[in-house]
Amino acid sequence: MIAMLLDDILSLLGHRVAASAAALPDALAAAHQDEFDCAILDLNLKGESSIPVAEALDERGIPFGFASGYDAPDRPERFRHVPTLLKPFAADDVERLLERINAVS
């Protein structure tokens, strides 16, 4: 449900959603193969960490941000600077996250 909400918000903000993945294998495949400008990763994909996806995006030089319902202190040091969208969120929160992602890249 949250992914669908995020997709809707991104569309309303004028962005095209290139891929949406609810499970780690699908997210990893998209991170390695798909073409897109930036990504928003939920830190928890059906109970699995999205850090491997973040690593793949980082290796490709694709900027990204995290989405989370809680602060994740167990994030690797190399990703502590990555902007995070805290749930619950609204459209203006998503817009600010995208601005921060683009500022970091």
mmCIF file of N, CA and C in Angstrom:
data_model
loop_
_atom_site.group_PDB
_atom_site.id
_atom_site.type_symbol
_atom_site.label_atom_id
_atom_site.label_comp_id
_atom_site.label_asym_id
_atom_site.label_seq_id
_atom_site.Cartn_x
_atom_site.Cartn_y
_atom_site.Cartn_z
ATOM 1 N N MET A 1 0.826 -1.196 0.000
ATOM 2 C CA MET A 1 0.000 0.000 0.000
ATOM 3 C C MET A 1 0.868 1.258 0.000
ATOM 4 N N ILE A 2 1.956 1.242 0.779
ATOM 5 C CA ILE A 2 2.812 2.422 0.850
ATOM 6 C C ILE A 2 3.496 2.661 -0.491
ATOM 7 N N ALA A 3 3.900 1.598 -1.165
ATOM 8 C CA ALA A 3 4.535 1.748 -2.478
ATOM 9 C C ALA A 3 3.557 2.364 -3.470
ATOM 10 N N MET A 4 2.307 1.950 -3.425
ATOM 11 C CA MET A 4 1.302 2.520 -4.328
ATOM 12 C C MET A 4 1.076 3.994 -4.013
ATOM 13 N N LEU A 5 1.033 4.349 -2.729
ATOM 14 C CA LEU A 5 0.881 5.737 -2.329
ATOM 15 C C LEU A 5 2.063 6.561 -2.836
ATOM 16 N N LEU A 6 3.256 6.049 -2.657
ATOM 17 C CA LEU A 6 4.448 6.750 -3.116
ATOM 18 C C LEU A 6 4.428 6.918 -4.633
ATOM 19 N N ASP A 7 4.039 5.871 -5.357
ATOM 20 C CA ASP A 7 3.926 5.961 -6.816
ATOM 21 C C ASP A 7 2.953 7.066 -7.211
ATOM 22 N N ASP A 8 1.807 7.120 -6.538
ATOM 23 C CA ASP A 8 0.808 8.154 -6.825
ATOM 24 C C ASP A 8 1.349 9.546 -6.549
ATOM 25 N N ILE A 9 2.019 9.722 -5.410
ATOM 26 C CA ILE A 9 2.585 11.025 -5.055
ATOM 27 C C ILE A 9 3.628 11.446 -6.079
ATOM 28 N N LEU A 10 4.495 10.531 -6.460
ATOM 29 C CA LEU A 10 5.526 10.858 -7.439
ATOM 30 C C LEU A 10 4.907 11.279 -8.768
ATOM 31 N N SER A 11 3.871 10.585 -9.185
ATOM 32 C CA SER A 11 3.171 10.951 -10.422
ATOM 33 C C SER A 11 2.541 12.331 -10.303
ATOM 34 N N LEU A 12 1.907 12.606 -9.164
ATOM 35 C CA LEU A 12 1.299 13.925 -8.944
ATOM 36 C C LEU A 12 2.344 15.038 -8.956
ATOM 37 N N LEU A 13 3.554 14.727 -8.526
ATOM 38 C CA LEU A 13 4.637 15.710 -8.522
ATOM 39 C C LEU A 13 5.307 15.849 -9.890
ATOM 40 N N GLY A 14 4.821 15.079 -10.876
ATOM 41 C CA GLY A 14 5.338 15.192 -12.230
ATOM 42 C C GLY A 14 6.471 14.257 -12.577
ATOM 43 N N HIS A 15 6.675 13.236 -11.761
ATOM 44 C CA HIS A 15 7.748 12.266 -12.015
ATOM 45 C C HIS A 15 7.166 10.982 -12.603
ATOM 46 N N ARG A 16 7.971 10.300 -13.374
ATOM 47 C CA ARG A 16 7.568 9.003 -13.922
ATOM 48 C C ARG A 16 8.223 7.910 -13.086
ATOM 49 N N VAL A 17 7.445 6.961 -12.636
ATOM 50 C CA VAL A 17 7.965 5.840 -11.851
ATOM 51 C C VAL A 17 8.463 4.779 -12.832
ATOM 52 N N ALA A 18 9.771 4.524 -12.807
ATOM 53 C CA ALA A 18 10.375 3.571 -13.733
ATOM 54 C C ALA A 18 10.214 2.137 -13.255
ATOM 55 N N ALA A 19 10.202 1.945 -11.940
ATOM 56 C CA ALA A 19 10.081 0.595 -11.383
ATOM 57 C C ALA A 19 9.603 0.704 -9.945
ATOM 58 N N SER A 20 8.897 -0.323 -9.521
ATOM 59 C CA SER A 20 8.464 -0.426 -8.133
ATOM 60 C C SER A 20 8.627 -1.881 -7.734
ATOM 61 N N ALA A 21 9.296 -2.116 -6.622
ATOM 62 C CA ALA A 21 9.568 -3.489 -6.199
ATOM 63 C C ALA A 21 9.256 -3.634 -4.715
ATOM 64 N N ALA A 22 8.493 -4.654 -4.367
ATOM 65 C CA ALA A 22 8.117 -4.877 -2.971
ATOM 66 C C ALA A 22 9.003 -5.906 -2.278
ATOM 67 N N ALA A 23 9.810 -6.621 -3.051
ATOM 68 C CA ALA A 23 10.657 -7.669 -2.472
ATOM 69 C C ALA A 23 12.106 -7.458 -2.905
ATOM 70 N N LEU A 24 13.025 -7.907 -2.081
ATOM 71 C CA LEU A 24 14.448 -7.699 -2.319
ATOM 72 C C LEU A 24 14.921 -8.211 -3.681
ATOM 73 N N PRO A 25 14.576 -9.421 -4.122
ATOM 74 C CA PRO A 25 15.077 -9.878 -5.432
ATOM 75 C C PRO A 25 14.659 -8.962 -6.581
ATOM 76 N N ASP A 26 13.406 -8.479 -6.548
ATOM 77 C CA ASP A 26 12.938 -7.584 -7.606
ATOM 78 C C ASP A 26 13.645 -6.239 -7.533
ATOM 79 N N ALA A 27 13.856 -5.738 -6.321
ATOM 80 C CA ALA A 27 14.548 -4.462 -6.144
ATOM 81 C C ALA A 27 15.997 -4.561 -6.613
ATOM 82 N N LEU A 28 16.658 -5.663 -6.314
ATOM 83 C CA LEU A 28 18.036 -5.859 -6.763
ATOM 84 C C LEU A 28 18.122 -5.926 -8.282
ATOM 85 N N ALA A 29 17.183 -6.633 -8.892
ATOM 86 C CA ALA A 29 17.169 -6.723 -10.357
ATOM 87 C C ALA A 29 17.008 -5.337 -10.969
ATOM 88 N N ALA A 30 16.100 -4.544 -10.436
ATOM 89 C CA ALA A 30 15.895 -3.181 -10.946
ATOM 90 C C ALA A 30 17.140 -2.331 -10.725
ATOM 91 N N ALA A 31 17.757 -2.458 -9.562
ATOM 92 C CA ALA A 31 18.949 -1.666 -9.245
ATOM 93 C C ALA A 31 20.107 -1.978 -10.184
ATOM 94 N N HIS A 32 20.190 -3.218 -10.637
ATOM 95 C CA HIS A 32 21.288 -3.623 -11.516
ATOM 96 C C HIS A 32 20.999 -3.352 -12.990
ATOM 97 N N GLN A 33 19.705 -3.355 -13.390
ATOM 98 C CA GLN A 33 19.391 -3.352 -14.817
ATOM 99 C C GLN A 33 18.614 -2.145 -15.303
ATOM 100 N N ASP A 34 17.708 -1.607 -14.506
ATOM 101 C CA ASP A 34 16.807 -0.564 -14.980
ATOM 102 C C ASP A 34 17.526 0.781 -15.105
ATOM 103 N N GLU A 35 16.957 1.656 -15.920
ATOM 104 C CA GLU A 35 17.479 3.003 -16.111
ATOM 105 C C GLU A 35 16.537 3.980 -15.419
ATOM 106 N N PHE A 36 17.081 4.779 -14.504
ATOM 107 C CA PHE A 36 16.301 5.792 -13.799
ATOM 108 C C PHE A 36 17.252 6.820 -13.203
ATOM 109 N N ASP A 37 16.689 7.962 -12.835
ATOM 110 C CA ASP A 37 17.497 9.084 -12.347
ATOM 111 C C ASP A 37 17.817 9.002 -10.862
ATOM 112 N N CYS A 38 16.887 8.479 -10.075
ATOM 113 C CA CYS A 38 17.091 8.352 -8.635
ATOM 114 C C CYS A 38 16.117 7.309 -8.100
ATOM 115 N N ALA A 39 16.271 6.963 -6.832
ATOM 116 C CA ALA A 39 15.428 5.924 -6.240
ATOM 117 C C ALA A 39 15.086 6.276 -4.799
ATOM 118 N N ILE A 40 13.956 5.759 -4.347
ATOM 119 C CA ILE A 40 13.575 5.827 -2.946
ATOM 120 C C ILE A 40 13.436 4.388 -2.474
ATOM 121 N N LEU A 41 14.242 4.013 -1.493
ATOM 122 C CA LEU A 41 14.277 2.637 -0.998
ATOM 123 C C LEU A 41 13.654 2.550 0.381
ATOM 124 N N ASP A 42 12.691 1.659 0.534
ATOM 125 C CA ASP A 42 12.214 1.355 1.877
ATOM 126 C C ASP A 42 13.316 0.543 2.541
ATOM 127 N N LEU A 43 13.681 0.891 3.756
ATOM 128 C CA LEU A 43 14.744 0.158 4.440
ATOM 129 C C LEU A 43 14.368 -1.285 4.721
ATOM 130 N N ASN A 44 13.073 -1.564 4.768
ATOM 131 C CA ASN A 44 12.601 -2.906 5.098
ATOM 132 C C ASN A 44 11.699 -3.398 3.967
ATOM 133 N N LEU A 45 12.190 -4.381 3.212
ATOM 134 C CA LEU A 45 11.417 -4.981 2.129
ATOM 135 C C LEU A 45 10.957 -6.372 2.544
ATOM 136 N N LYS A 46 9.733 -6.444 3.014
ATOM 137 C CA LYS A 46 9.173 -7.719 3.478
ATOM 138 C C LYS A 46 10.104 -8.414 4.469
ATOM 139 N N GLY A 47 10.625 -7.644 5.421
ATOM 140 C CA GLY A 47 11.478 -8.202 6.461
ATOM 141 C C GLY A 47 12.951 -8.291 6.108
ATOM 142 N N GLU A 48 13.325 -7.873 4.899
ATOM 143 C CA GLU A 48 14.723 -7.916 4.484
ATOM 144 C C GLU A 48 15.255 -6.493 4.310
ATOM 145 N N SER A 49 16.498 -6.302 4.632
ATOM 146 C CA SER A 49 17.141 -5.002 4.499
ATOM 147 C C SER A 49 17.355 -4.659 3.032
ATOM 148 N N SER A 50 17.144 -3.399 2.689
ATOM 149 C CA SER A 50 17.384 -2.945 1.316
ATOM 150 C C SER A 50 18.822 -2.450 1.108
ATOM 151 N N ILE A 51 19.678 -2.639 2.085
ATOM 152 C CA ILE A 51 21.066 -2.184 1.966
ATOM 153 C C ILE A 51 21.769 -2.772 0.737
ATOM 154 N N PRO A 52 21.545 -4.053 0.369
ATOM 155 C CA PRO A 52 22.177 -4.537 -0.868
ATOM 156 C C PRO A 52 21.733 -3.747 -2.109
ATOM 157 N N VAL A 53 20.511 -3.263 -2.107
ATOM 158 C CA VAL A 53 20.024 -2.442 -3.216
ATOM 159 C C VAL A 53 20.749 -1.096 -3.193
ATOM 160 N N ALA A 54 20.893 -0.518 -2.003
ATOM 161 C CA ALA A 54 21.618 0.746 -1.868
ATOM 162 C C ALA A 54 23.054 0.590 -2.367
ATOM 163 N N GLU A 55 23.680 -0.523 -2.053
ATOM 164 C CA GLU A 55 25.051 -0.772 -2.518
ATOM 165 C C GLU A 55 25.108 -0.833 -4.037
ATOM 166 N N ALA A 56 24.136 -1.513 -4.656
ATOM 167 C CA ALA A 56 24.102 -1.618 -6.121
ATOM 168 C C ALA A 56 23.888 -0.246 -6.758
ATOM 169 N N LEU A 57 22.989 0.549 -6.193
ATOM 170 C CA LEU A 57 22.754 1.888 -6.729
ATOM 171 C C LEU A 57 23.986 2.767 -6.564
ATOM 172 N N ASP A 58 24.614 2.668 -5.414
ATOM 173 C CA ASP A 58 25.822 3.450 -5.145
ATOM 174 C C ASP A 58 26.923 3.101 -6.141
ATOM 175 N N GLU A 59 27.086 1.824 -6.432
ATOM 176 C CA GLU A 59 28.098 1.387 -7.401
ATOM 177 C C GLU A 59 27.815 1.938 -8.792
ATOM 178 N N ARG A 60 26.519 2.095 -9.125
ATOM 179 C CA ARG A 60 26.132 2.627 -10.434
ATOM 180 C C ARG A 60 26.097 4.156 -10.452
ATOM 181 N N GLY A 61 26.286 4.779 -9.291
ATOM 182 C CA GLY A 61 26.250 6.236 -9.227
ATOM 183 C C GLY A 61 24.852 6.820 -9.309
ATOM 184 N N ILE A 62 23.849 6.030 -8.953
ATOM 185 C CA ILE A 62 22.463 6.490 -8.979
ATOM 186 C C ILE A 62 22.103 7.009 -7.588
ATOM 187 N N PRO A 63 21.718 8.277 -7.492
ATOM 188 C CA PRO A 63 21.371 8.828 -6.174
ATOM 189 C C PRO A 63 20.084 8.219 -5.638
ATOM 190 N N PHE A 64 19.985 8.135 -4.319
ATOM 191 C CA PHE A 64 18.803 7.528 -3.704
ATOM 192 C C PHE A 64 18.599 8.081 -2.309
ATOM 193 N N GLY A 65 17.401 7.847 -1.813
ATOM 194 C CA GLY A 65 17.050 8.156 -0.438
ATOM 195 C C GLY A 65 16.359 6.943 0.150
ATOM 196 N N PHE A 66 16.252 6.924 1.451
ATOM 197 C CA PHE A 66 15.558 5.837 2.137
ATOM 198 C C PHE A 66 14.175 6.306 2.584
ATOM 199 N N ALA A 67 13.290 5.352 2.770
ATOM 200 C CA ALA A 67 12.004 5.578 3.421
ATOM 201 C C ALA A 67 11.945 4.600 4.583
ATOM 202 N N SER A 68 11.461 5.076 5.719
ATOM 203 C CA SER A 68 11.437 4.214 6.890
ATOM 204 C C SER A 68 10.393 4.696 7.889
ATOM 205 N N GLY A 69 9.848 3.760 8.625
ATOM 206 C CA GLY A 69 8.923 4.079 9.699
ATOM 207 C C GLY A 69 9.649 4.327 11.006
ATOM 208 N N TYR A 70 10.967 4.199 10.987
ATOM 209 C CA TYR A 70 11.773 4.374 12.194
ATOM 210 C C TYR A 70 13.191 4.755 11.782
ATOM 211 N N ASP A 71 13.918 5.364 12.684
ATOM 212 C CA ASP A 71 15.311 5.664 12.411
ATOM 213 C C ASP A 71 16.075 4.349 12.450
ATOM 214 N N ALA A 72 16.938 4.139 11.491
ATOM 215 C CA ALA A 72 17.658 2.868 11.389
ATOM 216 C C ALA A 72 19.124 3.061 11.747
ATOM 217 N N PRO A 73 19.456 2.975 13.029
ATOM 218 C CA PRO A 73 20.842 3.200 13.437
ATOM 219 C C PRO A 73 21.797 2.117 12.950
ATOM 220 N N ASP A 74 21.272 0.982 12.491
ATOM 221 C CA ASP A 74 22.139 -0.103 12.041
ATOM 222 C C ASP A 74 22.555 0.055 10.578
ATOM 223 N N ARG A 75 22.230 1.197 9.973
ATOM 224 C CA ARG A 75 22.679 1.457 8.607
ATOM 225 C C ARG A 75 24.198 1.498 8.576
ATOM 226 N N PRO A 76 24.803 0.957 7.526
ATOM 227 C CA PRO A 76 26.254 1.055 7.413
ATOM 228 C C PRO A 76 26.690 2.526 7.398
ATOM 229 N N GLU A 77 27.851 2.783 7.916
ATOM 230 C CA GLU A 77 28.380 4.153 7.996
ATOM 231 C C GLU A 77 28.325 4.855 6.640
ATOM 232 N N ARG A 78 28.624 4.137 5.577
ATOM 233 C CA ARG A 78 28.683 4.781 4.257
ATOM 234 C C ARG A 78 27.330 5.298 3.786
ATOM 235 N N PHE A 79 26.244 4.879 4.441
ATOM 236 C CA PHE A 79 24.905 5.327 4.059
ATOM 237 C C PHE A 79 24.229 6.188 5.126
ATOM 238 N N ARG A 80 24.941 6.580 6.150
ATOM 239 C CA ARG A 80 24.332 7.404 7.212
ATOM 240 C C ARG A 80 23.958 8.794 6.710
ATOM 241 N N HIS A 81 24.625 9.282 5.665
ATOM 242 C CA HIS A 81 24.334 10.609 5.116
ATOM 243 C C HIS A 81 23.121 10.616 4.176
ATOM 244 N N VAL A 82 22.647 9.447 3.797
ATOM 245 C CA VAL A 82 21.559 9.352 2.820
ATOM 246 C C VAL A 82 20.274 9.920 3.433
ATOM 247 N N PRO A 83 19.610 10.838 2.724
ATOM 248 C CA PRO A 83 18.373 11.410 3.252
ATOM 249 C C PRO A 83 17.306 10.335 3.459
ATOM 250 N N THR A 84 16.482 10.540 4.489
ATOM 251 C CA THR A 84 15.457 9.553 4.832
ATOM 252 C C THR A 84 14.093 10.206 4.922
ATOM 253 N N LEU A 85 13.128 9.580 4.288
ATOM 254 C CA LEU A 85 11.723 9.981 4.337
ATOM 255 C C LEU A 85 11.072 9.161 5.439
ATOM 256 N N LEU A 86 10.608 9.837 6.483
ATOM 257 C CA LEU A 86 9.979 9.118 7.594
ATOM 258 C C LEU A 86 8.492 8.921 7.342
ATOM 259 N N LYS A 87 8.028 7.708 7.583
ATOM 260 C CA LYS A 87 6.607 7.386 7.456
ATOM 261 C C LYS A 87 5.900 7.751 8.755
ATOM 262 N N PRO A 88 4.680 8.184 8.700
ATOM 263 C CA PRO A 88 3.874 8.466 7.509
ATOM 264 C C PRO A 88 4.349 9.758 6.850
ATOM 265 N N PHE A 89 4.119 9.866 5.548
ATOM 266 C CA PHE A 89 4.594 11.024 4.810
ATOM 267 C C PHE A 89 3.481 11.580 3.923
ATOM 268 N N ALA A 90 3.687 12.815 3.501
ATOM 269 C CA ALA A 90 2.773 13.493 2.591
ATOM 270 C C ALA A 90 3.556 13.907 1.345
ATOM 271 N N ALA A 91 2.856 14.439 0.364
ATOM 272 C CA ALA A 91 3.488 14.808 -0.905
ATOM 273 C C ALA A 91 4.625 15.805 -0.706
ATOM 274 N N ASP A 92 4.444 16.790 0.178
ATOM 275 C CA ASP A 92 5.517 17.767 0.364
ATOM 276 C C ASP A 92 6.757 17.141 0.999
ATOM 277 N N ASP A 93 6.573 16.089 1.804
ATOM 278 C CA ASP A 93 7.722 15.365 2.372
ATOM 279 C C ASP A 93 8.505 14.654 1.266
ATOM 280 N N VAL A 94 7.775 14.058 0.321
ATOM 281 C CA VAL A 94 8.413 13.361 -0.799
ATOM 282 C C VAL A 94 9.160 14.367 -1.669
ATOM 283 N N GLU A 95 8.544 15.504 -1.905
ATOM 284 C CA GLU A 95 9.188 16.534 -2.710
ATOM 285 C C GLU A 95 10.486 17.019 -2.056
ATOM 286 N N ARG A 96 10.470 17.225 -0.745
ATOM 287 C CA ARG A 96 11.685 17.631 -0.029
ATOM 288 C C ARG A 96 12.757 16.549 -0.102
ATOM 289 N N LEU A 97 12.338 15.282 0.007
ATOM 290 C CA LEU A 97 13.310 14.190 -0.104
ATOM 291 C C LEU A 97 13.981 14.208 -1.472
ATOM 292 N N LEU A 98 13.193 14.369 -2.521
ATOM 293 C CA LEU A 98 13.757 14.400 -3.873
ATOM 294 C C LEU A 98 14.729 15.570 -4.026
ATOM 295 N N GLU A 99 14.407 16.712 -3.449
ATOM 296 C CA GLU A 99 15.320 17.845 -3.486
ATOM 297 C C GLU A 99 16.623 17.513 -2.771
ATOM 298 N N ARG A 100 16.534 16.839 -1.633
ATOM 299 C CA ARG A 100 17.735 16.460 -0.877
ATOM 300 C C ARG A 100 18.561 15.411 -1.638
ATOM 301 N N ILE A 101 17.876 14.449 -2.277
ATOM 302 C CA ILE A 101 18.587 13.432 -3.058
ATOM 303 C C ILE A 101 19.377 14.111 -4.171
ATOM 304 N N ASN A 102 18.741 15.025 -4.857
ATOM 305 C CA ASN A 102 19.409 15.717 -5.970
ATOM 306 C C ASN A 102 20.517 16.627 -5.479
ATOM 307 N N ALA A 103 20.399 17.177 -4.287
ATOM 308 C CA ALA A 103 21.449 18.042 -3.729
ATOM 309 C C ALA A 103 22.686 17.235 -3.362
ATOM 310 N N VAL A 104 22.494 15.991 -2.934
ATOM 311 C CA VAL A 104 23.600 15.124 -2.519
ATOM 312 C C VAL A 104 24.359 14.619 -3.740
ATOM 313 N N SER A 105 23.641 14.386 -4.849
ATOM 314 C CA SER A 105 24.289 13.790 -6.028
ATOM 315 C C SER A 105 25.132 14.761 -6.800
#
